[in-house]
PDB file of N, CA and C in Angstrom:
ATOM      1  N   MET A 408      15.396   2.944  10.573  1.00 93.00           N
ATOM      2  CA  MET A 408      14.115   2.904   9.869  1.00 93.00           C
ATOM      3  C   MET A 408      13.099   3.728  10.661  1.00 93.00           C
ATOM      4  N   ALA A 409      12.238   4.396   9.931  1.00 96.00           N
ATOM      5  CA  ALA A 409      11.184   5.200  10.534  1.00 96.00           C
ATOM      6  C   ALA A 409       9.886   4.395  10.578  1.00 96.00           C
ATOM      7  N   THR A 410       9.049   4.730  11.550  1.00 98.00           N
ATOM      8  CA  THR A 410       7.763   4.053  11.711  1.00 98.00           C
ATOM      9  C   THR A 410       6.659   4.914  11.103  1.00 98.00           C
ATOM     10  N   PHE A 411       5.736   4.248  10.423  1.00 98.00           N
ATOM     11  CA  PHE A 411       4.599   4.923   9.802  1.00 98.00           C
ATOM     12  C   PHE A 411       3.325   4.146  10.094  1.00 98.00           C
ATOM     13  N   VAL A 412       2.223   4.888  10.246  1.00 98.00           N
ATOM     14  CA  VAL A 412       0.899   4.303  10.409  1.00 98.00           C
ATOM     15  C   VAL A 412       0.141   4.547   9.110  1.00 98.00           C
ATOM     16  N   MET A 413      -0.456   3.492   8.582  1.00 98.00           N
ATOM     17  CA  MET A 413      -1.288   3.611   7.382  1.00 98.00           C
ATOM     18  C   MET A 413      -2.706   3.186   7.742  1.00 98.00           C
ATOM     19  N   LEU A 414      -3.652   4.110   7.581  1.00 98.00           N
ATOM     20  CA  LEU A 414      -5.065   3.820   7.807  1.00 98.00           C
ATOM     21  C   LEU A 414      -5.727   3.670   6.446  1.00 98.00           C
ATOM     22  N   GLY A 415      -6.441   2.578   6.245  1.00 98.00           N
ATOM     23  CA  GLY A 415      -7.031   2.297   4.942  1.00 98.00           C
ATOM     24  C   GLY A 415      -8.545   2.216   4.970  1.00 98.00           C
ATOM     25  N   LYS A 416      -9.151   2.676   3.863  1.00 97.00           N
ATOM     26  CA  LYS A 416     -10.602   2.573   3.650  1.00 97.00           C
ATOM     27  C   LYS A 416     -10.833   1.828   2.346  1.00 97.00           C
ATOM     28  N   TYR A 417     -11.622   0.757   2.422  1.00 96.00           N
ATOM     29  CA  TYR A 417     -11.961  -0.005   1.225  1.00 96.00           C
ATOM     30  C   TYR A 417     -12.953   0.768   0.361  1.00 96.00           C
ATOM     31  N   SER A 418     -12.800   0.643  -0.946  1.00 93.00           N
ATOM     32  CA  SER A 418     -13.832   1.098  -1.878  1.00 93.00           C
ATOM     33  C   SER A 418     -14.799  -0.070  -2.068  1.00 93.00           C
ATOM     34  N   GLN A 419     -15.909   0.172  -2.722  1.00 91.00           N
ATOM     35  CA  GLN A 419     -16.859  -0.925  -2.963  1.00 91.00           C
ATOM     36  C   GLN A 419     -16.221  -2.019  -3.804  1.00 91.00           C
ATOM     37  N   LYS A 420     -15.362  -1.628  -4.757  1.00 91.00           N
ATOM     38  CA  LYS A 420     -14.699  -2.629  -5.587  1.00 91.00           C
ATOM     39  C   LYS A 420     -13.623  -3.381  -4.801  1.00 91.00           C
ATOM     40  N   SER A 421     -12.808  -2.644  -4.047  1.00 92.00           N
ATOM     41  CA  SER A 421     -11.691  -3.300  -3.355  1.00 92.00           C
ATOM     42  C   SER A 421     -12.166  -4.281  -2.288  1.00 92.00           C
ATOM     43  N   ILE A 422     -13.312  -4.022  -1.693  1.00 91.00           N
ATOM     44  CA  ILE A 422     -13.805  -4.937  -0.661  1.00 91.00           C
ATOM     45  C   ILE A 422     -14.214  -6.280  -1.270  1.00 91.00           C
ATOM     46  N   LYS A 423     -14.609  -6.265  -2.546  1.00 91.00           N
ATOM     47  CA  LYS A 423     -14.985  -7.512  -3.224  1.00 91.00           C
ATOM     48  C   LYS A 423     -13.771  -8.373  -3.551  1.00 91.00           C
ATOM     49  N   ASP A 424     -12.589  -7.749  -3.594  1.00 88.00           N
ATOM     50  CA  ASP A 424     -11.372  -8.455  -3.999  1.00 88.00           C
ATOM     51  C   ASP A 424     -10.494  -8.884  -2.820  1.00 88.00           C
ATOM     52  N   ILE A 425     -11.021  -8.850  -1.601  1.00 92.00           N
ATOM     53  CA  ILE A 425     -10.227  -9.239  -0.430  1.00 92.00           C
ATOM     54  C   ILE A 425      -9.813 -10.701  -0.562  1.00 92.00           C
ATOM     55  N   SER A 426      -8.512 -10.956  -0.360  1.00 92.00           N
ATOM     56  CA  SER A 426      -8.017 -12.334  -0.400  1.00 92.00           C
ATOM     57  C   SER A 426      -6.635 -12.405   0.237  1.00 92.00           C
ATOM     58  N   ALA A 427      -6.270 -13.587   0.683  1.00 93.00           N
ATOM     59  CA  ALA A 427      -4.936 -13.802   1.242  1.00 93.00           C
ATOM     60  C   ALA A 427      -3.866 -13.564   0.179  1.00 93.00           C
ATOM     61  N   LYS A 428      -4.172 -13.892  -1.068  1.00 95.00           N
ATOM     62  CA  LYS A 428      -3.219 -13.694  -2.164  1.00 95.00           C
ATOM     63  C   LYS A 428      -2.925 -12.200  -2.351  1.00 95.00           C
ATOM     64  N   ARG A 429      -3.968 -11.388  -2.284  1.00 94.00           N
ATOM     65  CA  ARG A 429      -3.778  -9.938  -2.423  1.00 94.00           C
ATOM     66  C   ARG A 429      -2.976  -9.384  -1.248  1.00 94.00           C
ATOM     67  N   THR A 430      -3.232  -9.904  -0.062  1.00 94.00           N
ATOM     68  CA  THR A 430      -2.459  -9.491   1.107  1.00 94.00           C
ATOM     69  C   THR A 430      -0.987  -9.818   0.910  1.00 94.00           C
ATOM     70  N   GLU A 431      -0.698 -10.997   0.396  1.00 95.00           N
ATOM     71  CA  GLU A 431       0.690 -11.406   0.149  1.00 95.00           C
ATOM     72  C   GLU A 431       1.366 -10.477  -0.858  1.00 95.00           C
ATOM     73  N   LYS A 432       0.649 -10.086  -1.907  1.00 96.00           N
ATOM     74  CA  LYS A 432       1.204  -9.149  -2.891  1.00 96.00           C
ATOM     75  C   LYS A 432       1.513  -7.802  -2.236  1.00 96.00           C
ATOM     76  N   SER A 433       0.663  -7.386  -1.315  1.00 96.00           N
ATOM     77  CA  SER A 433       0.887  -6.131  -0.598  1.00 96.00           C
ATOM     78  C   SER A 433       2.155  -6.205   0.237  1.00 96.00           C
ATOM     79  N   LEU A 434       2.340  -7.314   0.930  1.00 96.00           N
ATOM     80  CA  LEU A 434       3.541  -7.494   1.745  1.00 96.00           C
ATOM     81  C   LEU A 434       4.794  -7.487   0.884  1.00 96.00           C
ATOM     82  N   GLU A 435       4.714  -8.090  -0.297  1.00 97.00           N
ATOM     83  CA  GLU A 435       5.847  -8.095  -1.225  1.00 97.00           C
ATOM     84  C   GLU A 435       6.186  -6.679  -1.685  1.00 97.00           C
ATOM     85  N   LEU A 436       5.172  -5.872  -1.966  1.00 98.00           N
ATOM     86  CA  LEU A 436       5.404  -4.498  -2.397  1.00 98.00           C
ATOM     87  C   LEU A 436       6.077  -3.690  -1.287  1.00 98.00           C
ATOM     88  N   ILE A 437       5.610  -3.865  -0.067  1.00 98.00           N
ATOM     89  CA  ILE A 437       6.204  -3.154   1.072  1.00 98.00           C
ATOM     90  C   ILE A 437       7.667  -3.554   1.221  1.00 98.00           C
ATOM     91  N   LYS A 438       7.947  -4.830   1.123  1.00 97.00           N
ATOM     92  CA  LYS A 438       9.325  -5.319   1.230  1.00 97.00           C
ATOM     93  C   LYS A 438      10.180  -4.778   0.087  1.00 97.00           C
ATOM     94  N   LYS A 439       9.636  -4.754  -1.130  1.00 97.00           N
ATOM     95  CA  LYS A 439      10.354  -4.229  -2.302  1.00 97.00           C
ATOM     96  C   LYS A 439      10.766  -2.775  -2.085  1.00 97.00           C
ATOM     97  N   ASN A 440       9.955  -2.030  -1.356  1.00 97.00           N
ATOM     98  CA  ASN A 440      10.251  -0.625  -1.069  1.00 97.00           C
ATOM     99  C   ASN A 440      11.109  -0.451   0.179  1.00 97.00           C
ATOM    100  N   GLY A 441      11.695  -1.542   0.662  1.00 97.00           N
ATOM    101  CA  GLY A 441      12.618  -1.463   1.788  1.00 97.00           C
ATOM    102  C   GLY A 441      11.958  -1.493   3.144  1.00 97.00           C
ATOM    103  N   GLY A 442      10.676  -1.839   3.191  1.00 97.00           N
ATOM    104  CA  GLY A 442       9.945  -1.796   4.449  1.00 97.00           C
ATOM    105  C   GLY A 442       9.582  -3.149   5.003  1.00 97.00           C
ATOM    106  N   GLN A 443       9.000  -3.109   6.183  1.00 97.00           N
ATOM    107  CA  GLN A 443       8.457  -4.317   6.801  1.00 97.00           C
ATOM    108  C   GLN A 443       7.226  -3.950   7.609  1.00 97.00           C
ATOM    109  N   VAL A 444       6.296  -4.890   7.679  1.00 98.00           N
ATOM    110  CA  VAL A 444       5.074  -4.685   8.455  1.00 98.00           C
ATOM    111  C   VAL A 444       5.349  -5.100   9.897  1.00 98.00           C
ATOM    112  N   ILE A 445       5.130  -4.183  10.812  1.00 97.00           N
ATOM    113  CA  ILE A 445       5.266  -4.480  12.239  1.00 97.00           C
ATOM    114  C   ILE A 445       3.991  -5.154  12.728  1.00 97.00           C
ATOM    115  N   SER A 446       2.845  -4.609  12.323  1.00 98.00           N
ATOM    116  CA  SER A 446       1.559  -5.228  12.651  1.00 98.00           C
ATOM    117  C   SER A 446       0.484  -4.668  11.729  1.00 98.00           C
ATOM    118  N   GLY A 447      -0.610  -5.386  11.648  1.00 97.00           N
ATOM    119  CA  GLY A 447      -1.735  -4.959  10.838  1.00 97.00           C
ATOM    120  C   GLY A 447      -3.027  -5.486  11.429  1.00 97.00           C
ATOM    121  N   TYR A 448      -4.079  -4.676  11.347  1.00 98.00           N
ATOM    122  CA  TYR A 448      -5.358  -5.045  11.949  1.00 98.00           C
ATOM    123  C   TYR A 448      -6.516  -4.593  11.068  1.00 98.00           C
ATOM    124  N   ALA A 449      -7.569  -5.387  11.037  1.00 96.00           N
ATOM    125  CA  ALA A 449      -8.843  -4.964  10.464  1.00 96.00           C
ATOM    126  C   ALA A 449      -9.583  -4.195  11.555  1.00 96.00           C
ATOM    127  N   LEU A 450     -10.314  -3.166  11.162  1.00 98.00           N
ATOM    128  CA  LEU A 450     -10.967  -2.286  12.124  1.00 98.00           C
ATOM    129  C   LEU A 450     -12.462  -2.180  11.860  1.00 98.00           C
ATOM    130  N   LEU A 451     -13.186  -1.757  12.870  1.00 97.00           N
ATOM    131  CA  LEU A 451     -14.572  -1.317  12.743  1.00 97.00           C
ATOM    132  C   LEU A 451     -14.561   0.186  12.951  1.00 97.00           C
ATOM    133  N   GLY A 452     -15.350   0.908  12.187  1.00 96.00           N
ATOM    134  CA  GLY A 452     -15.395   2.352  12.375  1.00 96.00           C
ATOM    135  C   GLY A 452     -15.030   3.101  11.117  1.00 96.00           C
ATOM    136  N   GLU A 453     -14.451   4.284  11.291  1.00 97.00           N
ATOM    137  CA  GLU A 453     -14.150   5.164  10.165  1.00 97.00           C
ATOM    138  C   GLU A 453     -13.172   4.536   9.173  1.00 97.00           C
ATOM    139  N   TYR A 454     -12.200   3.789   9.672  1.00 98.00           N
ATOM    140  CA  TYR A 454     -11.222   3.120   8.811  1.00 98.00           C
ATOM    141  C   TYR A 454     -11.422   1.617   8.882  1.00 98.00           C
ATOM    142  N   ASP A 455     -11.040   0.939   7.802  1.00 97.00           N
ATOM    143  CA  ASP A 455     -11.234  -0.507   7.711  1.00 97.00           C
ATOM    144  C   ASP A 455     -10.007  -1.308   8.107  1.00 97.00           C
ATOM    145  N   LEU A 456      -8.833  -0.691   8.003  1.00 97.00           N
ATOM    146  CA  LEU A 456      -7.620  -1.403   8.396  1.00 97.00           C
ATOM    147  C   LEU A 456      -6.541  -0.425   8.811  1.00 97.00           C
ATOM    148  N   VAL A 457      -5.596  -0.937   9.590  1.00 98.00           N
ATOM    149  CA  VAL A 457      -4.431  -0.154  10.000  1.00 98.00           C
ATOM    150  C   VAL A 457      -3.199  -1.027   9.849  1.00 98.00           C
ATOM    151  N   LEU A 458      -2.160  -0.430   9.296  1.00 98.00           N
ATOM    152  CA  LEU A 458      -0.861  -1.091   9.179  1.00 98.00           C
ATOM    153  C   LEU A 458       0.165  -0.238   9.910  1.00 98.00           C
ATOM    154  N   ILE A 459       1.022  -0.885  10.678  1.00 98.00           N
ATOM    155  CA  ILE A 459       2.162  -0.219  11.292  1.00 98.00           C
ATOM    156  C   ILE A 459       3.380  -0.731  10.533  1.00 98.00           C
ATOM    157  N   LEU A 460       4.083   0.187   9.869  1.00 98.00           N
ATOM    158  CA  LEU A 460       5.205  -0.190   9.010  1.00 98.00           C
ATOM    159  C   LEU A 460       6.486   0.486   9.457  1.00 98.00           C
ATOM    160  N   GLU A 461       7.593  -0.143   9.138  1.00 98.00           N
ATOM    161  CA  GLU A 461       8.885   0.518   9.191  1.00 98.00           C
ATOM    162  C   GLU A 461       9.353   0.666   7.756  1.00 98.00           C
ATOM    163  N   LEU A 462       9.749   1.884   7.401  1.00 98.00           N
ATOM    164  CA  LEU A 462      10.244   2.189   6.060  1.00 98.00           C
ATOM    165  C   LEU A 462      11.475   3.079   6.192  1.00 98.00           C
ATOM    166  N   PRO A 463      12.343   3.062   5.179  1.00 97.00           N
ATOM    167  CA  PRO A 463      13.595   3.810   5.276  1.00 97.00           C
ATOM    168  C   PRO A 463      13.432   5.331   5.340  1.00 97.00           C
ATOM    169  N   SER A 464      12.360   5.880   4.767  1.00 96.00           N
ATOM    170  CA  SER A 464      12.239   7.342   4.686  1.00 96.00           C
ATOM    171  C   SER A 464      10.790   7.745   4.414  1.00 96.00           C
ATOM    172  N   SER A 465      10.542   9.040   4.554  1.00 96.00           N
ATOM    173  CA  SER A 465       9.223   9.580   4.203  1.00 96.00           C
ATOM    174  C   SER A 465       8.939   9.390   2.720  1.00 96.00           C
ATOM    175  N   GLU A 466       9.974   9.532   1.901  1.00 97.00           N
ATOM    176  CA  GLU A 466       9.803   9.333   0.461  1.00 97.00           C
ATOM    177  C   GLU A 466       9.335   7.913   0.162  1.00 97.00           C
ATOM    178  N   GLN A 467       9.928   6.936   0.824  1.00 97.00           N
ATOM    179  CA  GLN A 467       9.523   5.542   0.620  1.00 97.00           C
ATOM    180  C   GLN A 467       8.112   5.302   1.159  1.00 97.00           C
ATOM    181  N   ALA A 468       7.746   5.996   2.223  1.00 98.00           N
ATOM    182  CA  ALA A 468       6.390   5.870   2.770  1.00 98.00           C
ATOM    183  C   ALA A 468       5.364   6.397   1.771  1.00 98.00           C
ATOM    184  N   ILE A 469       5.659   7.554   1.163  1.00 97.00           N
ATOM    185  CA  ILE A 469       4.746   8.115   0.167  1.00 97.00           C
ATOM    186  C   ILE A 469       4.631   7.173  -1.023  1.00 97.00           C
ATOM    187  N   LYS A 470       5.774   6.709  -1.510  1.00 97.00           N
ATOM    188  CA  LYS A 470       5.787   5.800  -2.661  1.00 97.00           C
ATOM    189  C   LYS A 470       4.990   4.535  -2.358  1.00 97.00           C
ATOM    190  N   THR A 471       5.220   3.956  -1.192  1.00 98.00           N
ATOM    191  CA  THR A 471       4.532   2.727  -0.803  1.00 98.00           C
ATOM    192  C   THR A 471       3.030   2.955  -0.690  1.00 98.00           C
ATOM    193  N   SER A 472       2.636   4.055  -0.066  1.00 98.00           N
ATOM    194  CA  SER A 472       1.217   4.367   0.107  1.00 98.00           C
ATOM    195  C   SER A 472       0.512   4.504  -1.242  1.00 98.00           C
ATOM    196  N   VAL A 473       1.125   5.242  -2.159  1.00 98.00           N
ATOM    197  CA  VAL A 473       0.514   5.449  -3.480  1.00 98.00           C
ATOM    198  C   VAL A 473       0.475   4.143  -4.265  1.00 98.00           C
ATOM    199  N   GLU A 474       1.577   3.381  -4.240  1.00 97.00           N
ATOM    200  CA  GLU A 474       1.607   2.115  -4.975  1.00 97.00           C
ATOM    201  C   GLU A 474       0.575   1.126  -4.433  1.00 97.00           C
ATOM    202  N   LEU A 475       0.427   1.070  -3.109  1.00 97.00           N
ATOM    203  CA  LEU A 475      -0.589   0.186  -2.528  1.00 97.00           C
ATOM    204  C   LEU A 475      -1.993   0.627  -2.936  1.00 97.00           C
ATOM    205  N   SER A 476      -2.241   1.931  -2.913  1.00 97.00           N
ATOM    206  CA  SER A 476      -3.557   2.444  -3.317  1.00 97.00           C
ATOM    207  C   SER A 476      -3.866   2.088  -4.763  1.00 97.00           C
ATOM    208  N   LYS A 477      -2.876   2.261  -5.638  1.00 96.00           N
ATOM    209  CA  LYS A 477      -3.074   1.930  -7.053  1.00 96.00           C
ATOM    210  C   LYS A 477      -3.316   0.436  -7.246  1.00 96.00           C
ATOM    211  N   MET A 478      -2.566  -0.384  -6.520  1.00 95.00           N
ATOM    212  CA  MET A 478      -2.664  -1.830  -6.674  1.00 95.00           C
ATOM    213  C   MET A 478      -3.959  -2.389  -6.079  1.00 95.00           C
ATOM    214  N   LEU A 479      -4.377  -1.846  -4.938  1.00 95.00           N
ATOM    215  CA  LEU A 479      -5.483  -2.430  -4.179  1.00 95.00           C
ATOM    216  C   LEU A 479      -6.813  -1.702  -4.336  1.00 95.00           C
ATOM    217  N   GLY A 480      -6.779  -0.436  -4.718  1.00 94.00           N
ATOM    218  CA  GLY A 480      -8.005   0.349  -4.741  1.00 94.00           C
ATOM    219  C   GLY A 480      -8.456   0.763  -3.351  1.00 94.00           C
ATOM    220  N   ILE A 481      -7.525   0.756  -2.409  1.00 96.00           N
ATOM    221  CA  ILE A 481      -7.803   1.162  -1.030  1.00 96.00           C
ATOM    222  C   ILE A 481      -7.209   2.552  -0.825  1.00 96.00           C
ATOM    223  N   ALA A 482      -7.980   3.474  -0.257  1.00 97.00           N
ATOM    224  CA  ALA A 482      -7.482   4.812   0.041  1.00 97.00           C
ATOM    225  C   ALA A 482      -6.746   4.772   1.380  1.00 97.00           C
ATOM    226  N   PHE A 483      -5.494   5.235   1.384  1.00 97.00           N
ATOM    227  CA  PHE A 483      -4.694   5.231   2.606  1.00 97.00           C
ATOM    228  C   PHE A 483      -4.401   6.647   3.080  1.00 97.00           C
ATOM    229  N   VAL A 484      -4.424   6.817   4.393  1.00 97.00           N
ATOM    230  CA  VAL A 484      -3.882   7.988   5.063  1.00 97.00           C
ATOM    231  C   VAL A 484      -2.619   7.486   5.742  1.00 97.00           C
ATOM    232  N   THR A 485      -1.488   8.086   5.410  1.00 98.00           N
ATOM    233  CA  THR A 485      -0.205   7.614   5.923  1.00 98.00           C
ATOM    234  C   THR A 485       0.442   8.725   6.734  1.00 98.00           C
ATOM    235  N   ALA A 486       0.908   8.378   7.937  1.00 98.00           N
ATOM    236  CA  ALA A 486       1.503   9.379   8.816  1.00 98.00           C
ATOM    237  C   ALA A 486       2.711   8.802   9.538  1.00 98.00           C
ATOM    238  N   PRO A 487       3.736   9.643   9.766  1.00 97.00           N
ATOM    239  CA  PRO A 487       4.867   9.182  10.561  1.00 97.00           C
ATOM    240  C   PRO A 487       4.428   8.995  12.007  1.00 97.00           C
ATOM    241  N   ALA A 488       5.063   8.054  12.677  1.00 98.00           N
ATOM    242  CA  ALA A 488       4.755   7.787  14.086  1.00 98.00           C
ATOM    243  C   ALA A 488       6.057   7.794  14.883  1.00 98.00           C
ATOM    244  N   VAL A 489       5.981   8.306  16.088  1.00 96.00           N
ATOM    245  CA  VAL A 489       7.130   8.361  16.985  1.00 96.00           C
ATOM    246  C   VAL A 489       6.766   7.585  18.242  1.00 96.00           C
ATOM    247  N   SER A 490       7.669   6.740  18.699  1.00 93.00           N
ATOM    248  CA  SER A 490       7.400   5.981  19.925  1.00 93.00           C
ATOM    249  C   SER A 490       7.226   6.948  21.094  1.00 93.00           C
ATOM    250  N   MET A 491       6.496   6.518  22.105  1.00 95.00           N
ATOM    251  CA  MET A 491       6.295   7.372  23.281  1.00 95.00           C
ATOM    252  C   MET A 491       7.628   7.691  23.948  1.00 95.00           C
ATOM    253  N   GLU A 492       8.532   6.723  23.964  1.00 94.00           N
ATOM    254  CA  GLU A 492       9.858   6.947  24.553  1.00 94.00           C
ATOM    255  C   GLU A 492      10.593   8.069  23.810  1.00 94.00           C
ATOM    256  N   ASP A 493      10.604   8.015  22.484  1.00 93.00           N
ATOM    257  CA  ASP A 493      11.257   9.066  21.698  1.00 93.00           C
ATOM    258  C   ASP A 493      10.533  10.398  21.848  1.00 93.00           C
ATOM    259  N   PHE A 494       9.208  10.350  21.902  1.00 94.00           N
ATOM    260  CA  PHE A 494       8.426  11.573  22.091  1.00 94.00           C
ATOM    261  C   PHE A 494       8.786  12.235  23.414  1.00 94.00           C
ATOM    262  N   ASP A 495       8.856  11.445  24.487  1.00 95.00           N
ATOM    263  CA  ASP A 495       9.212  11.997  25.795  1.00 95.00           C
ATOM    264  C   ASP A 495      10.595  12.638  25.763  1.00 95.00           C
ATOM    265  N   LYS A 496      11.541  12.002  25.071  1.00 94.00           N
ATOM    266  CA  LYS A 496      12.894  12.569  24.952  1.00 94.00           C
ATOM    267  C   LYS A 496      12.863  13.896  24.202  1.00 94.00           C
ATOM    268  N   MET A 497      12.055  13.982  23.149  1.00 93.00           N
ATOM    269  CA  MET A 497      11.948  15.222  22.378  1.00 93.00           C
ATOM    270  C   MET A 497      11.378  16.357  23.215  1.00 93.00           C
ATOM    271  N   MET A 498      10.501  16.027  24.150  1.00 93.00           N
ATOM    272  CA  MET A 498       9.814  17.043  24.933  1.00 93.00           C
ATOM    273  C   MET A 498      10.602  17.489  26.156  1.00 93.00           C
ATOM    274  N   GLU A 499      11.709  16.808  26.454  1.00 90.00           N
ATOM    275  CA  GLU A 499      12.532  17.214  27.596  1.00 90.00           C
ATOM    276  C   GLU A 499      13.158  18.568  27.302  1.00 90.00           C
ATOM    277  N   VAL A 500      13.121  19.417  28.300  1.00 70.00           N
ATOM    278  CA  VAL A 500      13.678  20.767  28.133  1.00 70.00           C
ATOM    279  C   VAL A 500      15.049  20.847  28.735  1.00 70.00           C
TER     280      VAL A 500
END
């Protein structure tokens, strides 16, 4: 499984609909797409939340990001992430 970081920004409408029930639906969608949440945090600053996910592929990451945006009204920036250990191995000459 590949790791992905999703940074989210609430819209004015989506912030009004924050609830544990909506969070649970989001987790179900991620699981349906073959993924799992490693961690998630609410943020202060440019982005309102961050999710660290494992998903089977980039295609599943794109699908999950778009489906979550449509369902929640939250704009996501989704990017692949590589562990520092794997990054160091890639950089070895």
